[in-house]
Each structure stands twice: as C-alpha cells, then as structure tokens.
PDB file of C-alpha atoms and ligand atoms in Angstrom:
ATOM      1  CA  MET A   1       0.000   0.000   0.000  1.00  0.00           C
ATOM      2  CA  GLU A   2       1.336   3.439  -0.880  1.00  0.00           C
ATOM      3  CA  SER A   3       1.794   5.749   2.093  1.00  0.00           C
ATOM      4  CA  GLY A   4      -0.713   8.275   0.676  1.00  0.00           C
ATOM      5  CA  ALA A   5      -3.373   5.582   0.678  1.00  0.00           C
ATOM      6  CA  GLU A   6      -2.737   4.811   4.331  1.00  0.00           C
ATOM      7  CA  VAL A   7      -3.482   8.448   5.149  1.00  0.00           C
ATOM      8  CA  ASP A   8      -6.371   8.784   2.699  1.00  0.00           C
ATOM      9  CA  ILE A   9      -8.186   5.746   4.069  1.00  0.00           C
ATOM     10  CA  TRP A  10      -8.843   7.563   7.341  1.00  0.00           C
ATOM     11  CA  ASN A  11     -10.861  10.139   5.404  1.00  0.00           C
ATOM     12  CA  TYR A  12     -13.170   7.284   4.435  1.00  0.00           C
ATOM     13  CA  VAL A  13     -13.224   5.842   7.952  1.00  0.00           C
ATOM     14  CA  PHE A  14     -14.137   9.157   9.614  1.00  0.00           C
ATOM     15  CA  GLY A  15     -15.322  11.244   6.649  1.00  0.00           C
ATOM     16  CA  TYR A  16     -18.800  11.669   8.170  1.00  0.00           C
ATOM     17  CA  THR A  17     -17.431  13.542  11.178  1.00  0.00           C
ATOM     18  CA  LYS A  18     -17.027  16.846   9.303  1.00  0.00           C
ATOM     19  CA  MET A  19     -20.707  16.966   8.442  1.00  0.00           C
ATOM     20  CA  ALA A  20     -21.740  15.810  11.925  1.00  0.00           C
ATOM     21  CA  VAL A  21     -19.613  18.368  13.771  1.00  0.00           C
ATOM     22  CA  VAL A  22     -20.584  21.261  11.492  1.00  0.00           C
ATOM     23  CA  LYS A  23     -24.247  20.305  11.896  1.00  0.00           C
ATOM     24  CA  CYS A  24     -23.758  20.285  15.679  1.00  0.00           C
ATOM     25  CA  ALA A  25     -22.175  23.771  15.527  1.00  0.00           C
ATOM     26  CA  ILE A  26     -25.091  25.124  13.461  1.00  0.00           C
ATOM     27  CA  GLU A  27     -27.688  23.644  15.800  1.00  0.00           C
ATOM     28  CA  LEU A  28     -25.894  25.029  18.856  1.00  0.00           C
ATOM     29  CA  GLY A  29     -25.634  28.413  17.147  1.00  0.00           C
ATOM     30  CA  VAL A  30     -21.878  28.744  17.781  1.00  0.00           C
ATOM     31  CA  ALA A  31     -21.216  31.207  14.939  1.00  0.00           C
ATOM     32  CA  ASP A  32     -24.273  33.307  15.836  1.00  0.00           C
ATOM     33  CA  VAL A  33     -23.213  33.578  19.480  1.00  0.00           C
ATOM     34  CA  ILE A  34     -19.653  34.625  18.585  1.00  0.00           C
ATOM     35  CA  GLU A  35     -20.980  37.175  16.064  1.00  0.00           C
ATOM     36  CA  ASN A  36     -23.356  38.624  18.699  1.00  0.00           C
ATOM     37  CA  HIS A  37     -20.510  38.787  21.219  1.00  0.00           C
ATOM     38  CA  GLY A  38     -18.572  41.027  18.829  1.00  0.00           C
ATOM     39  CA  SER A  39     -15.076  39.845  19.801  1.00  0.00           C
ATOM     40  CA  PRO A  40     -13.230  36.522  20.277  1.00  0.00           C
ATOM     41  CA  MET A  41     -14.901  34.376  22.952  1.00  0.00           C
ATOM     42  CA  THR A  42     -13.089  32.217  25.489  1.00  0.00           C
ATOM     43  CA  LEU A  43     -14.190  28.623  25.842  1.00  0.00           C
ATOM     44  CA  SER A  44     -15.751  29.285  29.241  1.00  0.00           C
ATOM     45  CA  ASP A  45     -17.751  32.286  27.951  1.00  0.00           C
ATOM     46  CA  LEU A  46     -18.894  30.342  24.892  1.00  0.00           C
ATOM     47  CA  ALA A  47     -19.837  27.308  26.988  1.00  0.00           C
ATOM     48  CA  ALA A  48     -21.750  29.496  29.420  1.00  0.00           C
ATOM     49  CA  VAL A  49     -23.834  31.170  26.706  1.00  0.00           C
ATOM     50  CA  LEU A  50     -24.447  27.900  24.858  1.00  0.00           C
ATOM     51  CA  ARG A  51     -25.039  26.025  28.149  1.00  0.00           C
ATOM     52  CA  CYS A  52     -22.609  23.325  27.032  1.00  0.00           C
ATOM     53  CA  GLU A  53     -20.314  21.078  28.992  1.00  0.00           C
ATOM     54  CA  PRO A  54     -16.978  22.954  28.441  1.00  0.00           C
ATOM     55  CA  SER A  55     -14.700  19.963  27.823  1.00  0.00           C
ATOM     56  CA  ARG A  56     -17.096  18.536  25.225  1.00  0.00           C
ATOM     57  CA  LEU A  57     -17.505  21.914  23.553  1.00  0.00           C
ATOM     58  CA  HIS A  58     -13.719  22.211  23.553  1.00  0.00           C
ATOM     59  CA  ARG A  59     -13.439  18.996  21.509  1.00  0.00           C
ATOM     60  CA  ILE A  60     -15.979  20.322  18.995  1.00  0.00           C
ATOM     61  CA  MET A  61     -14.187  23.679  18.741  1.00  0.00           C
ATOM     62  CA  ARG A  62     -10.755  22.059  18.401  1.00  0.00           C
ATOM     63  CA  PHE A  63     -12.049  20.053  15.458  1.00  0.00           C
ATOM     64  CA  LEU A  64     -13.581  23.141  13.843  1.00  0.00           C
ATOM     65  CA  VAL A  65     -10.441  25.236  14.368  1.00  0.00           C
ATOM     66  CA  HIS A  66      -8.393  22.444  12.769  1.00  0.00           C
ATOM     67  CA  TYR A  67     -10.604  22.692   9.661  1.00  0.00           C
ATOM     68  CA  GLN A  68     -10.468  26.522   9.761  1.00  0.00           C
ATOM     69  CA  VAL A  69     -14.176  26.900  10.380  1.00  0.00           C
ATOM     70  CA  PHE A  70     -13.258  29.046  13.407  1.00  0.00           C
ATOM     71  CA  LYS A  71      -9.926  30.510  14.439  1.00  0.00           C
ATOM     72  CA  GLN A  72      -8.284  31.248  17.767  1.00  0.00           C
ATOM     73  CA  GLU A  73      -7.059  34.679  18.794  1.00  0.00           C
ATOM     74  CA  PRO A  74      -5.700  36.119  22.035  1.00  0.00           C
ATOM     75  CA  THR A  75      -8.355  37.649  24.292  1.00  0.00           C
ATOM     76  CA  GLY A  76      -5.840  38.742  26.915  1.00  0.00           C
ATOM     77  CA  GLN A  77      -2.247  38.120  27.977  1.00  0.00           C
ATOM     78  CA  HIS A  78      -2.901  34.525  28.927  1.00  0.00           C
ATOM     79  CA  SER A  79      -6.168  33.609  27.285  1.00  0.00           C
ATOM     80  CA  MET A  80      -7.333  32.638  23.837  1.00  0.00           C
ATOM     81  CA  GLY A  81     -10.749  33.021  22.278  1.00  0.00           C
ATOM     82  CA  PHE A  82     -12.635  31.685  19.290  1.00  0.00           C
ATOM     83  CA  SER A  83     -13.534  33.996  16.432  1.00  0.00           C
ATOM     84  CA  LEU A  84     -15.230  33.746  13.063  1.00  0.00           C
ATOM     85  CA  THR A  85     -13.702  32.975   9.677  1.00  0.00           C
ATOM     86  CA  PRO A  86     -15.350  33.460   6.259  1.00  0.00           C
ATOM     87  CA  LEU A  87     -16.407  29.803   6.531  1.00  0.00           C
ATOM     88  CA  SER A  88     -18.165  30.149   9.884  1.00  0.00           C
ATOM     89  CA  ARG A  89     -20.032  33.212   8.589  1.00  0.00           C
ATOM     90  CA  LEU A  90     -21.683  30.821   6.114  1.00  0.00           C
ATOM     91  CA  LEU A  91     -22.891  28.724   9.079  1.00  0.00           C
ATOM     92  CA  MET A  92     -24.727  31.518  10.868  1.00  0.00           C
ATOM     93  CA  LYS A  93     -28.422  30.701  11.159  1.00  0.00           C
ATOM     94  CA  HIS A  94     -29.471  34.114   9.898  1.00  0.00           C
ATOM     95  CA  GLY A  95     -26.357  35.317   8.093  1.00  0.00           C
ATOM     96  CA  GLU A  96     -26.774  37.089   4.773  1.00  0.00           C
ATOM     97  CA  ASN A  97     -25.167  34.305   2.727  1.00  0.00           C
ATOM     98  CA  THR A  98     -25.785  31.495   5.158  1.00  0.00           C
ATOM     99  CA  MET A  99     -25.566  27.946   3.842  1.00  0.00           C
ATOM    100  CA  ALA A 100     -26.682  26.499   7.191  1.00  0.00           C
ATOM    101  CA  PRO A 101     -30.138  25.462   5.913  1.00  0.00           C
ATOM    102  CA  PHE A 102     -28.564  23.425   3.112  1.00  0.00           C
ATOM    103  CA  ILE A 103     -26.261  21.623   5.548  1.00  0.00           C
ATOM    104  CA  LEU A 104     -29.194  20.915   7.879  1.00  0.00           C
ATOM    105  CA  LEU A 105     -31.162  19.477   4.942  1.00  0.00           C
ATOM    106  CA  GLU A 106     -28.375  17.283   3.586  1.00  0.00           C
ATOM    107  CA  SER A 107     -27.435  16.010   7.042  1.00  0.00           C
ATOM    108  CA  SER A 108     -31.033  15.168   7.995  1.00  0.00           C
ATOM    109  CA  PRO A 109     -31.848  11.466   8.505  1.00  0.00           C
ATOM    110  CA  ILE A 110     -34.429  11.671   5.711  1.00  0.00           C
ATOM    111  CA  ILE A 111     -31.845  12.730   3.144  1.00  0.00           C
ATOM    112  CA  LEU A 112     -29.043  10.551   4.526  1.00  0.00           C
ATOM    113  CA  GLY A 113     -31.271   7.445   4.618  1.00  0.00           C
ATOM    114  CA  PRO A 114     -31.160   6.740   0.862  1.00  0.00           C
ATOM    115  CA  TRP A 115     -27.350   6.784   0.864  1.00  0.00           C
ATOM    116  CA  HIS A 116     -27.366   3.818   3.248  1.00  0.00           C
ATOM    117  CA  SER A 117     -29.029   1.605   0.656  1.00  0.00           C
ATOM    118  CA  LEU A 118     -27.109   2.781  -2.381  1.00  0.00           C
ATOM    119  CA  ARG A 119     -25.868  -0.762  -3.104  1.00  0.00           C
ATOM    120  CA  ALA A 120     -29.432  -2.036  -3.454  1.00  0.00           C
ATOM    121  CA  ARG A 121     -30.266   0.791  -5.872  1.00  0.00           C
ATOM    122  CA  VAL A 122     -27.207   0.005  -8.005  1.00  0.00           C
ATOM    123  CA  LEU A 123     -28.056  -3.716  -8.125  1.00  0.00           C
ATOM    124  CA  GLU A 124     -31.654  -3.291  -9.200  1.00  0.00           C
ATOM    125  CA  SER A 125     -33.154  -1.959 -12.390  1.00  0.00           C
ATOM    126  CA  GLY A 126     -36.401  -0.006 -12.339  1.00  0.00           C
ATOM    127  CA  ASN A 127     -37.414   3.544 -11.817  1.00  0.00           C
ATOM    128  CA  ILE A 128     -37.788   3.840  -8.068  1.00  0.00           C
ATOM    129  CA  SER A 129     -35.583   6.633  -6.764  1.00  0.00           C
ATOM    130  CA  PRO A 130     -33.230   6.076  -3.825  1.00  0.00           C
ATOM    131  CA  PHE A 131     -35.322   8.608  -1.867  1.00  0.00           C
ATOM    132  CA  GLU A 132     -38.564   6.747  -2.516  1.00  0.00           C
ATOM    133  CA  ALA A 133     -37.043   3.353  -1.728  1.00  0.00           C
ATOM    134  CA  ALA A 134     -35.817   4.631   1.636  1.00  0.00           C
ATOM    135  CA  ASN A 135     -38.750   6.844   2.634  1.00  0.00           C
ATOM    136  CA  GLY A 136     -41.732   5.072   1.060  1.00  0.00           C
ATOM    137  CA  MET A 137     -42.736   7.946  -1.224  1.00  0.00           C
ATOM    138  CA  ASP A 138     -41.132  10.352  -3.650  1.00  0.00           C
ATOM    139  CA  LEU A 139     -39.482  13.524  -2.426  1.00  0.00           C
ATOM    140  CA  TYR A 140     -42.341  15.925  -3.138  1.00  0.00           C
ATOM    141  CA  SER A 141     -45.039  13.621  -1.723  1.00  0.00           C
ATOM    142  CA  TYR A 142     -42.869  13.393   1.365  1.00  0.00           C
ATOM    143  CA  THR A 143     -42.519  17.162   1.676  1.00  0.00           C
ATOM    144  CA  GLU A 144     -46.287  17.528   1.201  1.00  0.00           C
ATOM    145  CA  ALA A 145     -46.929  15.089   4.066  1.00  0.00           C
ATOM    146  CA  ASN A 146     -44.214  16.543   6.324  1.00  0.00           C
ATOM    147  CA  PRO A 147     -44.343  20.332   6.630  1.00  0.00           C
ATOM    148  CA  CYS A 148     -41.178  20.431   8.766  1.00  0.00           C
ATOM    149  CA  HIS A 149     -39.176  18.654   6.085  1.00  0.00           C
ATOM    150  CA  SER A 150     -40.803  20.869   3.458  1.00  0.00           C
ATOM    151  CA  LYS A 151     -39.573  23.959   5.302  1.00  0.00           C
ATOM    152  CA  LEU A 152     -36.095  22.463   5.639  1.00  0.00           C
ATOM    153  CA  PHE A 153     -36.078  21.773   1.884  1.00  0.00           C
ATOM    154  CA  ASN A 154     -37.440  25.177   0.833  1.00  0.00           C
ATOM    155  CA  ASP A 155     -35.056  27.037   3.166  1.00  0.00           C
ATOM    156  CA  ALA A 156     -32.128  25.090   1.700  1.00  0.00           C
ATOM    157  CA  MET A 157     -33.147  25.928  -1.868  1.00  0.00           C
ATOM    158  CA  ALA A 158     -33.611  29.578  -0.899  1.00  0.00           C
ATOM    159  CA  CYS A 159     -30.173  29.918   0.686  1.00  0.00           C
ATOM    160  CA  ALA A 160     -28.535  28.522  -2.455  1.00  0.00           C
ATOM    161  CA  ALA A 161     -30.560  30.991  -4.544  1.00  0.00           C
ATOM    162  CA  ARG A 162     -29.335  33.879  -2.358  1.00  0.00           C
ATOM    163  CA  VAL A 163     -25.781  32.953  -3.343  1.00  0.00           C
ATOM    164  CA  ALA A 164     -26.366  32.039  -6.998  1.00  0.00           C
ATOM    165  CA  ILE A 165     -28.788  34.742  -8.178  1.00  0.00           C
ATOM    166  CA  PRO A 166     -26.721  37.815  -7.185  1.00  0.00           C
ATOM    167  CA  ALA A 167     -23.751  36.187  -8.957  1.00  0.00           C
ATOM    168  CA  LEU A 168     -25.906  35.631 -12.046  1.00  0.00           C
ATOM    169  CA  ILE A 169     -27.193  39.210 -11.981  1.00  0.00           C
ATOM    170  CA  LYS A 170     -23.675  40.579 -11.515  1.00  0.00           C
ATOM    171  CA  GLY A 171     -21.963  38.302 -14.032  1.00  0.00           C
ATOM    172  CA  CYS A 172     -24.572  38.046 -16.784  1.00  0.00           C
ATOM    173  CA  PRO A 173     -27.063  40.934 -16.444  1.00  0.00           C
ATOM    174  CA  GLU A 174     -27.636  40.823 -20.210  1.00  0.00           C
ATOM    175  CA  VAL A 175     -29.667  37.602 -19.907  1.00  0.00           C
ATOM    176  CA  PHE A 176     -32.470  39.778 -18.524  1.00  0.00           C
ATOM    177  CA  ASP A 177     -32.366  42.299 -21.396  1.00  0.00           C
ATOM    178  CA  GLY A 178     -35.804  42.640 -22.953  1.00  0.00           C
ATOM    179  CA  VAL A 179     -37.425  40.295 -20.416  1.00  0.00           C
ATOM    180  CA  GLU A 180     -40.835  41.628 -19.385  1.00  0.00           C
ATOM    181  CA  SER A 181     -42.272  38.665 -17.556  1.00  0.00           C
ATOM    182  CA  LEU A 182     -40.596  35.675 -16.027  1.00  0.00           C
ATOM    183  CA  VAL A 183     -42.131  32.427 -14.749  1.00  0.00           C
ATOM    184  CA  ASP A 184     -39.990  30.474 -12.304  1.00  0.00           C
ATOM    185  CA  VAL A 185     -41.276  26.911 -12.669  1.00  0.00           C
ATOM    186  CA  GLY A 186     -40.482  25.054  -9.465  1.00  0.00           C
ATOM    187  CA  GLY A 187     -39.405  28.368  -7.999  1.00  0.00           C
ATOM    188  CA  GLY A 188     -39.666  27.178  -4.387  1.00  0.00           C
ATOM    189  CA  ASN A 189     -40.498  29.942  -1.951  1.00  0.00           C
ATOM    190  CA  GLY A 190     -39.815  32.602  -4.592  1.00  0.00           C
ATOM    191  CA  THR A 191     -36.418  33.730  -3.321  1.00  0.00           C
ATOM    192  CA  ALA A 192     -34.721  33.570  -6.734  1.00  0.00           C
ATOM    193  CA  LEU A 193     -37.521  35.392  -8.497  1.00  0.00           C
ATOM    194  CA  SER A 194     -37.843  38.089  -5.851  1.00  0.00           C
ATOM    195  CA  LEU A 195     -34.102  38.849  -6.094  1.00  0.00           C
ATOM    196  CA  ILE A 196     -34.414  39.186  -9.876  1.00  0.00           C
ATOM    197  CA  VAL A 197     -37.525  41.374  -9.726  1.00  0.00           C
ATOM    198  CA  LYS A 198     -35.921  43.561  -7.075  1.00  0.00           C
ATOM    199  CA  GLN A 199     -32.971  44.176  -9.393  1.00  0.00           C
ATOM    200  CA  PHE A 200     -35.125  44.579 -12.528  1.00  0.00           C
ATOM    201  CA  PRO A 201     -38.438  46.071 -11.333  1.00  0.00           C
ATOM    202  CA  ARG A 202     -39.816  46.161 -14.882  1.00  0.00           C
ATOM    203  CA  ILE A 203     -39.990  42.338 -14.878  1.00  0.00           C
ATOM    204  CA  ARG A 204     -43.306  40.802 -13.861  1.00  0.00           C
ATOM    205  CA  GLY A 205     -42.462  37.676 -11.901  1.00  0.00           C
ATOM    206  CA  ILE A 206     -44.690  34.628 -11.525  1.00  0.00           C
ATOM    207  CA  ASN A 207     -43.573  31.988  -9.072  1.00  0.00           C
ATOM    208  CA  PHE A 208     -44.992  28.554  -9.907  1.00  0.00           C
ATOM    209  CA  ASP A 209     -44.684  25.670  -7.488  1.00  0.00           C
ATOM    210  CA  LEU A 210     -46.619  22.902  -5.757  1.00  0.00           C
ATOM    211  CA  PRO A 211     -49.698  23.999  -3.753  1.00  0.00           C
ATOM    212  CA  GLN A 212     -48.123  23.250  -0.362  1.00  0.00           C
ATOM    213  CA  VAL A 213     -45.008  25.274  -1.232  1.00  0.00           C
ATOM    214  CA  VAL A 214     -47.068  28.250  -2.413  1.00  0.00           C
ATOM    215  CA  ALA A 215     -49.315  27.986   0.683  1.00  0.00           C
ATOM    216  CA  ALA A 216     -46.291  27.992   3.011  1.00  0.00           C
ATOM    217  CA  MET A 217     -44.871  30.982   1.133  1.00  0.00           C
ATOM    218  CA  LYS A 218     -48.151  32.890   1.517  1.00  0.00           C
ATOM    219  CA  ASN A 219     -48.220  32.084   5.246  1.00  0.00           C
ATOM    220  CA  ALA A 220     -44.663  33.376   5.619  1.00  0.00           C
ATOM    221  CA  LEU A 221     -45.635  36.580   3.806  1.00  0.00           C
ATOM    222  CA  GLY A 222     -48.774  36.868   5.929  1.00  0.00           C
ATOM    223  CA  SER A 223     -51.096  37.005   2.917  1.00  0.00           C
TER     224      SER A 223
HETATM  225  C1  LIG B   1     -34.813  21.456  -6.610  1.00  0.00           C
HETATM  226  S1  LIG B   1     -36.106  22.535  -6.127  1.00  0.00           S
HETATM  227  C2  LIG B   1     -35.583  24.048  -6.869  1.00  0.00           C
HETATM  228  C3  LIG B   1     -36.128  25.283  -6.172  1.00  0.00           C
HETATM  229  C4  LIG B   1     -35.702  26.605  -6.794  1.00  0.00           C
HETATM  230  N1  LIG B   1     -35.932  26.649  -8.224  1.00  0.00           N
HETATM  231  C5  LIG B   1     -34.256  26.911  -6.506  1.00  0.00           C
HETATM  232  O1  LIG B   1     -33.410  26.665  -7.367  1.00  0.00           O
HETATM  233  O2  LIG B   1     -33.944  27.375  -5.396  1.00  0.00           O
HETATM  234  C6  LIG B   1     -37.412  22.008  -7.206  1.00  0.00           C
HETATM  235  C7  LIG B   1     -38.713  22.718  -6.960  1.00  0.00           C
HETATM  236  O3  LIG B   1     -39.669  22.198  -7.885  1.00  0.00           O
HETATM  237  C8  LIG B   1     -40.921  22.098  -7.230  1.00  0.00           C
HETATM  238  N2  LIG B   1     -41.753  21.099  -7.941  1.00  0.00           N
HETATM  239  C9  LIG B   1     -41.603  19.764  -7.973  1.00  0.00           C
HETATM  240  N3  LIG B   1     -42.577  19.196  -8.716  1.00  0.00           N
HETATM  241  C10 LIG B   1     -43.351  20.206  -9.177  1.00  0.00           C
HETATM  242  C11 LIG B   1     -44.516  20.267  -9.997  1.00  0.00           C
HETATM  243  N4  LIG B   1     -45.073  19.158 -10.482  1.00  0.00           N
HETATM  244  N5  LIG B   1     -45.050  21.468 -10.267  1.00  0.00           N
HETATM  245  C12 LIG B   1     -44.504  22.618  -9.759  1.00  0.00           C
HETATM  246  N6  LIG B   1     -43.388  22.619  -8.978  1.00  0.00           N
HETATM  247  C13 LIG B   1     -42.823  21.433  -8.682  1.00  0.00           C
HETATM  248  C14 LIG B   1     -40.565  21.690  -5.813  1.00  0.00           C
HETATM  249  O4  LIG B   1     -41.597  21.944  -4.863  1.00  0.00           O
HETATM  250  C15 LIG B   1     -39.300  22.516  -5.581  1.00  0.00           C
HETATM  251  O5  LIG B   1     -39.622  23.772  -5.001  1.00  0.00           O
END
C-alpha cells in the first residue's frame, strides 16, 4: 500500500465527522453567538452562553479550528478566544449568505437514509428513486406530508438561490435584457424570483410551485 493511501483511508473511515460536527455547531448556534458577542470568545464564555459542557464543547471547537471553520485569537495576555472565519459566517443561522439550511437538509436522517441503501439501488433496475425506496414515497409527496421537512427543503433551496442569483445578476445581467415577464417553474419559496424582480423592477415575476409550497410561502408573507 502506498503511504498516501494509508493516510487517505482515514478520510473514508471518519469522513462523516465533518458533516456531523458542522451540523452540531449550526444547531448550537456557535457562529451566531460569537458574532453577537462582537469579539473573540473564550471557551468558558462560549460554553456558558451555549449552556454546554466545556470539555465537550472544547473537543468540537478544536475540530472546527483544525478545519479553519473558526480561528483562535488572544483575548488577553494569557487567554485565547474563538472567532469567526469566512467559513463560519456561512454557518450563521441568519447570516446574509448562510448555507446552514442546506447543511441541515443534507445532514437530515431523511436525506441521509437513501445513501445507506445505495448498493441495493445500483443492483436493481427499475425507476424507483433512492429517496422513494428509503422513505416510502417520492421527495415531493414526502414534503407535502411533512411540513417540517418541506420547510427544511425550501429554506435550503432559498439559501442557495441567495448565493447564486446575485452572482448571475452581476456576471450576466444581459440575460435579462428585454425580459418583461418571467415564470420560475419550481421556484420554491420565490427567493430567486424576488431577487431578480428587485434588481429589474420592470420584470413581472410569476412563481410557480406545488400547492403546499405556495401555501407555506403565503403564510410566511402573511397574505
Ligand atoms: C430542486 S427545487 C428548486 C427550487 C428553486 N428553483 C431553486 O433553485 O432554489 C425544485 C422545486 O420544484 C418544485 N416542484 C416539484 N414538482 C413540481 C410540480 N409538479 N409542479 C410545480 N413545482 C414542482 C418543488 O416543490 C421545488 O420547489
């Protein structure tokens, strides 16, 4: 075995830990708490606000510092604190360009389930999707029956749109030249379309999606 392979294999053995630890940090709200604090936070301050067991939180933070999700900076002559990096800003629950909802979706048991039976899907022929085989119904029937998962899904799509659409508008504004009305088919909660219409107010936007997605969007808008 080549020496590189002996190192690489551990990425396969423990590859899931990155997703698990980042998910834990999002759910605890680590990045949000540090942002609200406004300066690097010591472990004991962070643990106190998050109501965590300090030595366990320390292990989580050490992992995340190793992968440059957070960094450590002096908070005094003899103390160090945790502060944000560009990566942890993407994990803030309500950050402008947060990707936290997408991580929460992809790390949910419902989405991870199909991956556990990938071998069976590769062996068989037929049209059943891995999602349907694992969860008993197709993705959009599942979201219709499970409003919490539907919200998780729509929030994830919306956060990706908040990153992609401004880049599209900035990089290729000419694609909207002469466009007067625009239908976003499968437009989710309308995030992509609303960003486009905000930038080009002359465009009449129509967001088209499944009834439960449109209903949830109307509820969120209070109309
Ligand atoms: C992968 S998501 C994309 C969401 C959005 N376009 C975006 O990029 O953020 C696909 C969307 O298609 C919608 N969809 C699926 N089947 C549909 C159908 N038969 N009619 C209308 N919308 C549908 C889903 O509810 C979901 O919002």
